[in-house]
Amino acid sequence: MMTVNEVSRLTGVSIRALHYYDQIGLLPATGHTDSGYRLYDDTALEHLQQILLFRELEFSLKDIQRILSNSAFDREKALKQQIELLKLKRQHIEDLIALAEKTQTTGGTIMDFTAFDTQKIKDYAAQAKQQWGATPEYKEFEQKTALKTEKEVSAMGGQLMEIIAAFGKMQSMDPAAPAVQAQVKKLQDFISEHYYTCSKTILGQLGQLYTAGGAFTQNINAAGGPGTAEFASKAIEVYCRTAK
């Protein structure tokens, strides 16, 4: 386990940014010291590496959060896309260097601006983002967040995580208990209002995603305590089976 200071020194990410990633649910701390300082394990560092690769490719935090929380997220596929984008950026830089060296050698101005064209990079990045969001639900989400700032969208994600984390304090109850089921309804309504129409089918899929392992499960359990993701999933399963 590494402290937030150690992670900051290792990665070059500021402590303030790490705190922000934790607050919006993008990279929750794995645990905390007795003094309350954040701690990160190897899984969290792997997750941070994914975030930084996407940031290096100029993806917004909004896009990164959407991609990494997508139930269809495939780490190997994402890495292939990232490698291809980095290669395109490398070629772009090499073209710029060649142009600058040629200009230096000739001592004049070369009327060739093709080295400045970044359209191929933009097109590939747009295609990669589209692959992770080509669903009616995502299109609805884009419409609902079109006028929101990145900070507002991130805050919305934090509110969603708070609703899910609340299941952690209900684990002594039966998943079918009225209070627990009311919390599931609250979750469904919040998603429908702020993200996309959350049918019972989609809600059920989300419940399965919560226990699929990886960063998403870890994020929920970090926010609500051990077992939160599993309990929330059970409560959602009951809701989808019994709710009218």
PDB file of C-alpha atoms in Angstrom:
ATOM      1  CA  MET A   1       0.000   0.000   0.000  1.00  0.00           C
ATOM      2  CA  MET A   2       1.220   3.482  -0.828  1.00  0.00           C
ATOM      3  CA  THR A   3       0.262   6.800   0.722  1.00  0.00           C
ATOM      4  CA  VAL A   4      -1.130   9.617  -1.391  1.00  0.00           C
ATOM      5  CA  ASN A   5       2.229  11.415  -1.083  1.00  0.00           C
ATOM      6  CA  GLU A   6       4.099   8.367  -2.367  1.00  0.00           C
ATOM      7  CA  VAL A   7       1.686   7.929  -5.273  1.00  0.00           C
ATOM      8  CA  SER A   8       2.077  11.599  -6.142  1.00  0.00           C
ATOM      9  CA  ARG A   9       5.872  11.328  -6.185  1.00  0.00           C
ATOM     10  CA  LEU A  10       5.782   8.099  -8.200  1.00  0.00           C
ATOM     11  CA  THR A  11       3.329   9.268 -10.862  1.00  0.00           C
ATOM     12  CA  GLY A  12       3.776  13.034 -10.975  1.00  0.00           C
ATOM     13  CA  VAL A  13       0.054  13.491 -10.308  1.00  0.00           C
ATOM     14  CA  SER A  14      -0.512  16.222  -7.756  1.00  0.00           C
ATOM     15  CA  ILE A  15      -1.982  15.355  -4.363  1.00  0.00           C
ATOM     16  CA  ARG A  16      -4.794  17.779  -5.105  1.00  0.00           C
ATOM     17  CA  ALA A  17      -5.657  15.893  -8.324  1.00  0.00           C
ATOM     18  CA  LEU A  18      -5.608  12.550  -6.512  1.00  0.00           C
ATOM     19  CA  HIS A  19      -7.966  13.946  -3.887  1.00  0.00           C
ATOM     20  CA  TYR A  20     -10.261  15.206  -6.648  1.00  0.00           C
ATOM     21  CA  TYR A  21     -10.241  11.835  -8.436  1.00  0.00           C
ATOM     22  CA  ASP A  22     -11.262  10.249  -5.133  1.00  0.00           C
ATOM     23  CA  GLN A  23     -14.048  12.774  -4.524  1.00  0.00           C
ATOM     24  CA  ILE A  24     -15.680  12.214  -7.920  1.00  0.00           C
ATOM     25  CA  GLY A  25     -15.382   8.425  -7.716  1.00  0.00           C
ATOM     26  CA  LEU A  26     -12.871   8.138 -10.555  1.00  0.00           C
ATOM     27  CA  LEU A  27     -10.094   6.770  -8.341  1.00  0.00           C
ATOM     28  CA  PRO A  28     -11.221   6.114  -4.772  1.00  0.00           C
ATOM     29  CA  ALA A  29      -8.496   5.365  -2.249  1.00  0.00           C
ATOM     30  CA  THR A  30      -8.176   1.673  -1.368  1.00  0.00           C
ATOM     31  CA  GLY A  31      -8.142   2.496   2.339  1.00  0.00           C
ATOM     32  CA  HIS A  32      -7.009   5.004   4.933  1.00  0.00           C
ATOM     33  CA  THR A  33      -4.404   5.152   7.664  1.00  0.00           C
ATOM     34  CA  ASP A  34      -5.415   5.552  11.302  1.00  0.00           C
ATOM     35  CA  SER A  35      -4.799   9.265  10.784  1.00  0.00           C
ATOM     36  CA  GLY A  36      -7.185   9.365   7.820  1.00  0.00           C
ATOM     37  CA  TYR A  37      -4.608   9.611   5.028  1.00  0.00           C
ATOM     38  CA  ARG A  38      -5.475   7.903   1.749  1.00  0.00           C
ATOM     39  CA  LEU A  39      -3.804   4.604   0.794  1.00  0.00           C
ATOM     40  CA  TYR A  40      -3.575   2.978  -2.645  1.00  0.00           C
ATOM     41  CA  ASP A  41      -2.851  -0.647  -3.582  1.00  0.00           C
ATOM     42  CA  ASP A  42      -1.529  -2.122  -6.850  1.00  0.00           C
ATOM     43  CA  THR A  43      -5.029  -2.378  -8.349  1.00  0.00           C
ATOM     44  CA  ALA A  44      -5.610   1.324  -7.729  1.00  0.00           C
ATOM     45  CA  LEU A  45      -2.243   2.171  -9.308  1.00  0.00           C
ATOM     46  CA  GLU A  46      -3.157   0.083 -12.354  1.00  0.00           C
ATOM     47  CA  HIS A  47      -6.432   1.997 -12.564  1.00  0.00           C
ATOM     48  CA  LEU A  48      -4.543   5.289 -12.263  1.00  0.00           C
ATOM     49  CA  GLN A  49      -2.261   4.231 -15.109  1.00  0.00           C
ATOM     50  CA  GLN A  50      -5.317   3.748 -17.317  1.00  0.00           C
ATOM     51  CA  ILE A  51      -6.585   7.201 -16.350  1.00  0.00           C
ATOM     52  CA  LEU A  52      -3.223   8.809 -17.108  1.00  0.00           C
ATOM     53  CA  LEU A  53      -2.966   7.104 -20.499  1.00  0.00           C
ATOM     54  CA  PHE A  54      -6.372   8.452 -21.451  1.00  0.00           C
ATOM     55  CA  ARG A  55      -5.436  11.893 -20.096  1.00  0.00           C
ATOM     56  CA  GLU A  56      -2.222  11.826 -22.135  1.00  0.00           C
ATOM     57  CA  LEU A  57      -4.416  11.270 -25.177  1.00  0.00           C
ATOM     58  CA  GLU A  58      -6.470  14.325 -24.170  1.00  0.00           C
ATOM     59  CA  PHE A  59      -9.622  12.481 -23.122  1.00  0.00           C
ATOM     60  CA  SER A  60     -11.722  14.498 -20.673  1.00  0.00           C
ATOM     61  CA  LEU A  61     -12.352  13.201 -17.164  1.00  0.00           C
ATOM     62  CA  LYS A  62     -15.993  12.855 -18.178  1.00  0.00           C
ATOM     63  CA  ASP A  63     -15.060  10.534 -21.054  1.00  0.00           C
ATOM     64  CA  ILE A  64     -12.581   8.578 -18.933  1.00  0.00           C
ATOM     65  CA  GLN A  65     -15.126   8.013 -16.172  1.00  0.00           C
ATOM     66  CA  ARG A  66     -17.700   6.870 -18.712  1.00  0.00           C
ATOM     67  CA  ILE A  67     -15.266   4.487 -20.424  1.00  0.00           C
ATOM     68  CA  LEU A  68     -13.870   2.915 -17.267  1.00  0.00           C
ATOM     69  CA  SER A  69     -17.339   2.396 -15.748  1.00  0.00           C
ATOM     70  CA  ASN A  70     -18.762   0.901 -18.950  1.00  0.00           C
ATOM     71  CA  SER A  71     -19.818  -2.715 -18.393  1.00  0.00           C
ATOM     72  CA  ALA A  72     -18.271  -3.541 -21.767  1.00  0.00           C
ATOM     73  CA  PHE A  73     -14.889  -2.028 -20.887  1.00  0.00           C
ATOM     74  CA  ASP A  74     -12.073  -4.265 -22.123  1.00  0.00           C
ATOM     75  CA  ARG A  75      -8.642  -3.291 -20.773  1.00  0.00           C
ATOM     76  CA  GLU A  76      -6.755  -5.048 -23.578  1.00  0.00           C
ATOM     77  CA  LYS A  77      -8.865  -3.378 -26.234  1.00  0.00           C
ATOM     78  CA  ALA A  78      -8.363  -0.013 -24.573  1.00  0.00           C
ATOM     79  CA  LEU A  79      -4.594  -0.535 -24.447  1.00  0.00           C
ATOM     80  CA  LYS A  80      -4.518  -1.343 -28.166  1.00  0.00           C
ATOM     81  CA  GLN A  81      -6.397   1.874 -28.881  1.00  0.00           C
ATOM     82  CA  GLN A  82      -4.083   3.848 -26.612  1.00  0.00           C
ATOM     83  CA  ILE A  83      -0.992   2.372 -28.289  1.00  0.00           C
ATOM     84  CA  GLU A  84      -2.333   3.255 -31.734  1.00  0.00           C
ATOM     85  CA  LEU A  85      -3.101   6.820 -30.644  1.00  0.00           C
ATOM     86  CA  LEU A  86       0.356   7.198 -29.096  1.00  0.00           C
ATOM     87  CA  LYS A  87       1.933   5.965 -32.333  1.00  0.00           C
ATOM     88  CA  LEU A  88      -0.051   8.546 -34.275  1.00  0.00           C
ATOM     89  CA  LYS A  89       1.110  11.259 -31.854  1.00  0.00           C
ATOM     90  CA  ARG A  90       4.714  10.041 -32.167  1.00  0.00           C
ATOM     91  CA  GLN A  91       4.493  10.223 -35.962  1.00  0.00           C
ATOM     92  CA  HIS A  92       3.039  13.728 -35.673  1.00  0.00           C
ATOM     93  CA  ILE A  93       5.947  14.850 -33.471  1.00  0.00           C
ATOM     94  CA  GLU A  94       8.499  13.230 -35.794  1.00  0.00           C
ATOM     95  CA  ASP A  95       6.956  15.062 -38.760  1.00  0.00           C
ATOM     96  CA  LEU A  96       7.210  18.358 -36.893  1.00  0.00           C
ATOM     97  CA  ILE A  97      10.849  17.686 -35.977  1.00  0.00           C
ATOM     98  CA  ALA A  98      11.657  16.814 -39.616  1.00  0.00           C
ATOM     99  CA  LEU A  99       9.995  20.036 -40.787  1.00  0.00           C
ATOM    100  CA  ALA A 100      11.912  22.124 -38.234  1.00  0.00           C
ATOM    101  CA  GLU A 101      15.242  20.488 -39.164  1.00  0.00           C
ATOM    102  CA  LYS A 102      14.573  21.001 -42.864  1.00  0.00           C
ATOM    103  CA  THR A 103      13.752  24.658 -42.226  1.00  0.00           C
ATOM    104  CA  GLN A 104      16.957  25.026 -40.203  1.00  0.00           C
ATOM    105  CA  THR A 105      19.039  23.374 -42.932  1.00  0.00           C
ATOM    106  CA  THR A 106      17.663  25.465 -45.788  1.00  0.00           C
ATOM    107  CA  GLY A 107      17.682  28.644 -43.750  1.00  0.00           C
ATOM    108  CA  GLY A 108      14.363  29.693 -45.201  1.00  0.00           C
ATOM    109  CA  THR A 109      10.633  29.239 -44.854  1.00  0.00           C
ATOM    110  CA  ILE A 110       9.133  26.026 -46.167  1.00  0.00           C
ATOM    111  CA  MET A 111       5.540  26.419 -47.308  1.00  0.00           C
ATOM    112  CA  ASP A 112       4.465  22.971 -46.144  1.00  0.00           C
ATOM    113  CA  PHE A 113       1.886  22.782 -43.388  1.00  0.00           C
ATOM    114  CA  THR A 114       0.983  19.090 -43.607  1.00  0.00           C
ATOM    115  CA  ALA A 115       3.069  18.341 -40.500  1.00  0.00           C
ATOM    116  CA  PHE A 116       0.651  20.453 -38.456  1.00  0.00           C
ATOM    117  CA  ASP A 117      -2.387  18.395 -39.474  1.00  0.00           C
ATOM    118  CA  THR A 118      -3.719  16.440 -36.469  1.00  0.00           C
ATOM    119  CA  GLN A 119      -7.001  15.353 -38.064  1.00  0.00           C
ATOM    120  CA  LYS A 120      -5.985  11.686 -38.185  1.00  0.00           C
ATOM    121  CA  ILE A 121      -5.360  11.707 -34.435  1.00  0.00           C
ATOM    122  CA  LYS A 122      -8.679  13.462 -33.779  1.00  0.00           C
ATOM    123  CA  ASP A 123     -10.570  11.017 -35.988  1.00  0.00           C
ATOM    124  CA  TYR A 124      -9.089   7.957 -34.281  1.00  0.00           C
ATOM    125  CA  ALA A 125      -9.719   9.372 -30.805  1.00  0.00           C
ATOM    126  CA  ALA A 126     -13.331  10.162 -31.737  1.00  0.00           C
ATOM    127  CA  GLN A 127     -13.758   6.626 -33.080  1.00  0.00           C
ATOM    128  CA  ALA A 128     -12.361   5.141 -29.866  1.00  0.00           C
ATOM    129  CA  LYS A 129     -14.734   7.234 -27.728  1.00  0.00           C
ATOM    130  CA  GLN A 130     -17.659   6.282 -29.947  1.00  0.00           C
ATOM    131  CA  GLN A 131     -16.953   2.567 -29.491  1.00  0.00           C
ATOM    132  CA  TRP A 132     -17.399   2.930 -25.740  1.00  0.00           C
ATOM    133  CA  GLY A 133     -20.539   5.014 -26.016  1.00  0.00           C
ATOM    134  CA  ALA A 134     -22.504   3.788 -29.019  1.00  0.00           C
ATOM    135  CA  THR A 135     -25.725   3.055 -27.128  1.00  0.00           C
ATOM    136  CA  PRO A 136     -29.086   4.854 -26.906  1.00  0.00           C
ATOM    137  CA  GLU A 137     -28.456   5.329 -23.193  1.00  0.00           C
ATOM    138  CA  TYR A 138     -25.198   7.143 -23.816  1.00  0.00           C
ATOM    139  CA  LYS A 139     -26.792   9.365 -26.436  1.00  0.00           C
ATOM    140  CA  GLU A 140     -29.457  10.295 -23.891  1.00  0.00           C
ATOM    141  CA  PHE A 141     -26.726  10.929 -21.324  1.00  0.00           C
ATOM    142  CA  GLU A 142     -24.929  13.245 -23.761  1.00  0.00           C
ATOM    143  CA  GLN A 143     -28.132  15.203 -24.339  1.00  0.00           C
ATOM    144  CA  LYS A 144     -28.741  15.609 -20.606  1.00  0.00           C
ATOM    145  CA  THR A 145     -25.176  16.735 -19.912  1.00  0.00           C
ATOM    146  CA  ALA A 146     -24.586  18.834 -23.025  1.00  0.00           C
ATOM    147  CA  LEU A 147     -24.840  22.119 -21.117  1.00  0.00           C
ATOM    148  CA  LYS A 148     -23.129  20.909 -17.948  1.00  0.00           C
ATOM    149  CA  THR A 149     -19.489  21.623 -17.165  1.00  0.00           C
ATOM    150  CA  GLU A 150     -17.006  18.820 -16.502  1.00  0.00           C
ATOM    151  CA  LYS A 151     -17.066  19.783 -12.822  1.00  0.00           C
ATOM    152  CA  GLU A 152     -20.869  19.539 -12.696  1.00  0.00           C
ATOM    153  CA  VAL A 153     -20.826  16.117 -14.363  1.00  0.00           C
ATOM    154  CA  SER A 154     -18.144  14.927 -11.943  1.00  0.00           C
ATOM    155  CA  ALA A 155     -20.183  16.218  -8.979  1.00  0.00           C
ATOM    156  CA  MET A 156     -23.170  14.321 -10.346  1.00  0.00           C
ATOM    157  CA  GLY A 157     -21.050  11.182 -10.385  1.00  0.00           C
ATOM    158  CA  GLY A 158     -20.139  11.835  -6.772  1.00  0.00           C
ATOM    159  CA  GLN A 159     -23.827  12.103  -5.840  1.00  0.00           C
ATOM    160  CA  LEU A 160     -24.531   8.815  -7.590  1.00  0.00           C
ATOM    161  CA  MET A 161     -21.738   7.125  -5.678  1.00  0.00           C
ATOM    162  CA  GLU A 162     -23.156   8.476  -2.401  1.00  0.00           C
ATOM    163  CA  ILE A 163     -26.508   6.848  -3.177  1.00  0.00           C
ATOM    164  CA  ILE A 164     -24.821   3.517  -3.905  1.00  0.00           C
ATOM    165  CA  ALA A 165     -22.507   3.816  -0.886  1.00  0.00           C
ATOM    166  CA  ALA A 166     -25.564   4.217   1.375  1.00  0.00           C
ATOM    167  CA  PHE A 167     -26.243   0.504   0.893  1.00  0.00           C
ATOM    168  CA  GLY A 168     -23.155  -0.131   2.987  1.00  0.00           C
ATOM    169  CA  LYS A 169     -24.942   0.979   6.144  1.00  0.00           C
ATOM    170  CA  MET A 170     -27.918  -1.256   5.366  1.00  0.00           C
ATOM    171  CA  GLN A 171     -26.069  -4.559   5.231  1.00  0.00           C
ATOM    172  CA  SER A 172     -27.555  -5.757   8.530  1.00  0.00           C
ATOM    173  CA  MET A 173     -30.998  -5.604   6.905  1.00  0.00           C
ATOM    174  CA  ASP A 174     -32.722  -7.982   4.524  1.00  0.00           C
ATOM    175  CA  PRO A 175     -32.175  -6.896   0.873  1.00  0.00           C
ATOM    176  CA  ALA A 176     -35.955  -7.083   0.482  1.00  0.00           C
ATOM    177  CA  ALA A 177     -36.626  -4.749   3.433  1.00  0.00           C
ATOM    178  CA  PRO A 178     -38.749  -1.690   2.485  1.00  0.00           C
ATOM    179  CA  ALA A 179     -35.974   0.778   3.392  1.00  0.00           C
ATOM    180  CA  VAL A 180     -33.461  -1.060   1.220  1.00  0.00           C
ATOM    181  CA  GLN A 181     -35.867  -1.326  -1.691  1.00  0.00           C
ATOM    182  CA  ALA A 182     -36.653   2.387  -1.329  1.00  0.00           C
ATOM    183  CA  GLN A 183     -32.927   3.065  -1.719  1.00  0.00           C
ATOM    184  CA  VAL A 184     -32.884   1.019  -4.928  1.00  0.00           C
ATOM    185  CA  LYS A 185     -35.807   3.086  -6.222  1.00  0.00           C
ATOM    186  CA  LYS A 186     -33.898   6.241  -5.291  1.00  0.00           C
ATOM    187  CA  LEU A 187     -30.913   4.962  -7.287  1.00  0.00           C
ATOM    188  CA  GLN A 188     -33.071   4.140 -10.304  1.00  0.00           C
ATOM    189  CA  ASP A 189     -34.787   7.540 -10.224  1.00  0.00           C
ATOM    190  CA  PHE A 190     -31.476   9.402  -9.922  1.00  0.00           C
ATOM    191  CA  ILE A 191     -30.018   7.588 -12.926  1.00  0.00           C
ATOM    192  CA  SER A 192     -33.168   8.224 -14.978  1.00  0.00           C
ATOM    193  CA  GLU A 193     -33.200  11.911 -14.089  1.00  0.00           C
ATOM    194  CA  HIS A 194     -29.515  12.686 -14.567  1.00  0.00           C
ATOM    195  CA  TYR A 195     -28.132  10.038 -16.929  1.00  0.00           C
ATOM    196  CA  TYR A 196     -30.551   7.963 -19.013  1.00  0.00           C
ATOM    197  CA  THR A 197     -33.854   6.121 -18.703  1.00  0.00           C
ATOM    198  CA  CYS A 198     -33.040   3.361 -16.241  1.00  0.00           C
ATOM    199  CA  SER A 199     -35.379   0.459 -16.963  1.00  0.00           C
ATOM    200  CA  LYS A 200     -35.436  -2.592 -14.718  1.00  0.00           C
ATOM    201  CA  THR A 201     -33.403  -4.422 -17.357  1.00  0.00           C
ATOM    202  CA  ILE A 202     -30.672  -1.790 -17.330  1.00  0.00           C
ATOM    203  CA  LEU A 203     -30.808  -1.529 -13.537  1.00  0.00           C
ATOM    204  CA  GLY A 204     -30.351  -5.282 -13.300  1.00  0.00           C
ATOM    205  CA  GLN A 205     -27.335  -5.095 -15.587  1.00  0.00           C
ATOM    206  CA  LEU A 206     -25.860  -2.353 -13.417  1.00  0.00           C
ATOM    207  CA  GLY A 207     -26.378  -4.526 -10.351  1.00  0.00           C
ATOM    208  CA  GLN A 208     -24.410  -7.317 -12.003  1.00  0.00           C
ATOM    209  CA  LEU A 209     -21.708  -4.827 -12.965  1.00  0.00           C
ATOM    210  CA  TYR A 210     -21.320  -3.792  -9.328  1.00  0.00           C
ATOM    211  CA  THR A 211     -20.065  -7.289  -8.451  1.00  0.00           C
ATOM    212  CA  ALA A 212     -18.089  -7.951 -11.624  1.00  0.00           C
ATOM    213  CA  GLY A 213     -14.842  -7.159  -9.843  1.00  0.00           C
ATOM    214  CA  GLY A 214     -12.172  -4.716 -10.902  1.00  0.00           C
ATOM    215  CA  ALA A 215     -12.117  -0.980 -10.335  1.00  0.00           C
ATOM    216  CA  PHE A 216     -15.885  -0.459 -10.293  1.00  0.00           C
ATOM    217  CA  THR A 217     -16.517  -2.969  -7.502  1.00  0.00           C
ATOM    218  CA  GLN A 218     -13.512  -1.621  -5.634  1.00  0.00           C
ATOM    219  CA  ASN A 219     -14.760   1.956  -5.936  1.00  0.00           C
ATOM    220  CA  ILE A 220     -18.148   1.074  -4.445  1.00  0.00           C
ATOM    221  CA  ASN A 221     -16.666  -0.896  -1.563  1.00  0.00           C
ATOM    222  CA  ALA A 222     -14.180   1.886  -0.905  1.00  0.00           C
ATOM    223  CA  ALA A 223     -17.018   4.405  -0.678  1.00  0.00           C
ATOM    224  CA  GLY A 224     -19.526   2.343   1.305  1.00  0.00           C
ATOM    225  CA  GLY A 225     -17.334  -0.179   3.087  1.00  0.00           C
ATOM    226  CA  PRO A 226     -16.549  -3.867   2.434  1.00  0.00           C
ATOM    227  CA  GLY A 227     -19.471  -5.794   0.997  1.00  0.00           C
ATOM    228  CA  THR A 228     -21.401  -2.740  -0.202  1.00  0.00           C
ATOM    229  CA  ALA A 229     -21.241  -3.664  -3.895  1.00  0.00           C
ATOM    230  CA  GLU A 230     -22.418  -7.209  -3.217  1.00  0.00           C
ATOM    231  CA  PHE A 231     -25.298  -6.089  -0.979  1.00  0.00           C
ATOM    232  CA  ALA A 232     -26.410  -3.400  -3.443  1.00  0.00           C
ATOM    233  CA  SER A 233     -26.386  -6.002  -6.216  1.00  0.00           C
ATOM    234  CA  LYS A 234     -28.608  -8.341  -4.177  1.00  0.00           C
ATOM    235  CA  ALA A 235     -31.012  -5.515  -3.332  1.00  0.00           C
ATOM    236  CA  ILE A 236     -31.241  -4.537  -7.009  1.00  0.00           C
ATOM    237  CA  GLU A 237     -31.868  -8.155  -7.983  1.00  0.00           C
ATOM    238  CA  VAL A 238     -34.797  -8.332  -5.549  1.00  0.00           C
ATOM    239  CA  TYR A 239     -36.160  -4.991  -6.798  1.00  0.00           C
ATOM    240  CA  CYS A 240     -36.015  -6.000 -10.457  1.00  0.00           C
ATOM    241  CA  ARG A 241     -37.711  -9.313  -9.673  1.00  0.00           C
ATOM    242  CA  THR A 242     -40.529  -7.948  -7.508  1.00  0.00           C
ATOM    243  CA  ALA A 243     -41.097  -4.251  -8.287  1.00  0.00           C
ATOM    244  CA  LYS A 244     -44.094  -3.419 -10.445  1.00  0.00           C
TER     245      LYS A 244
END
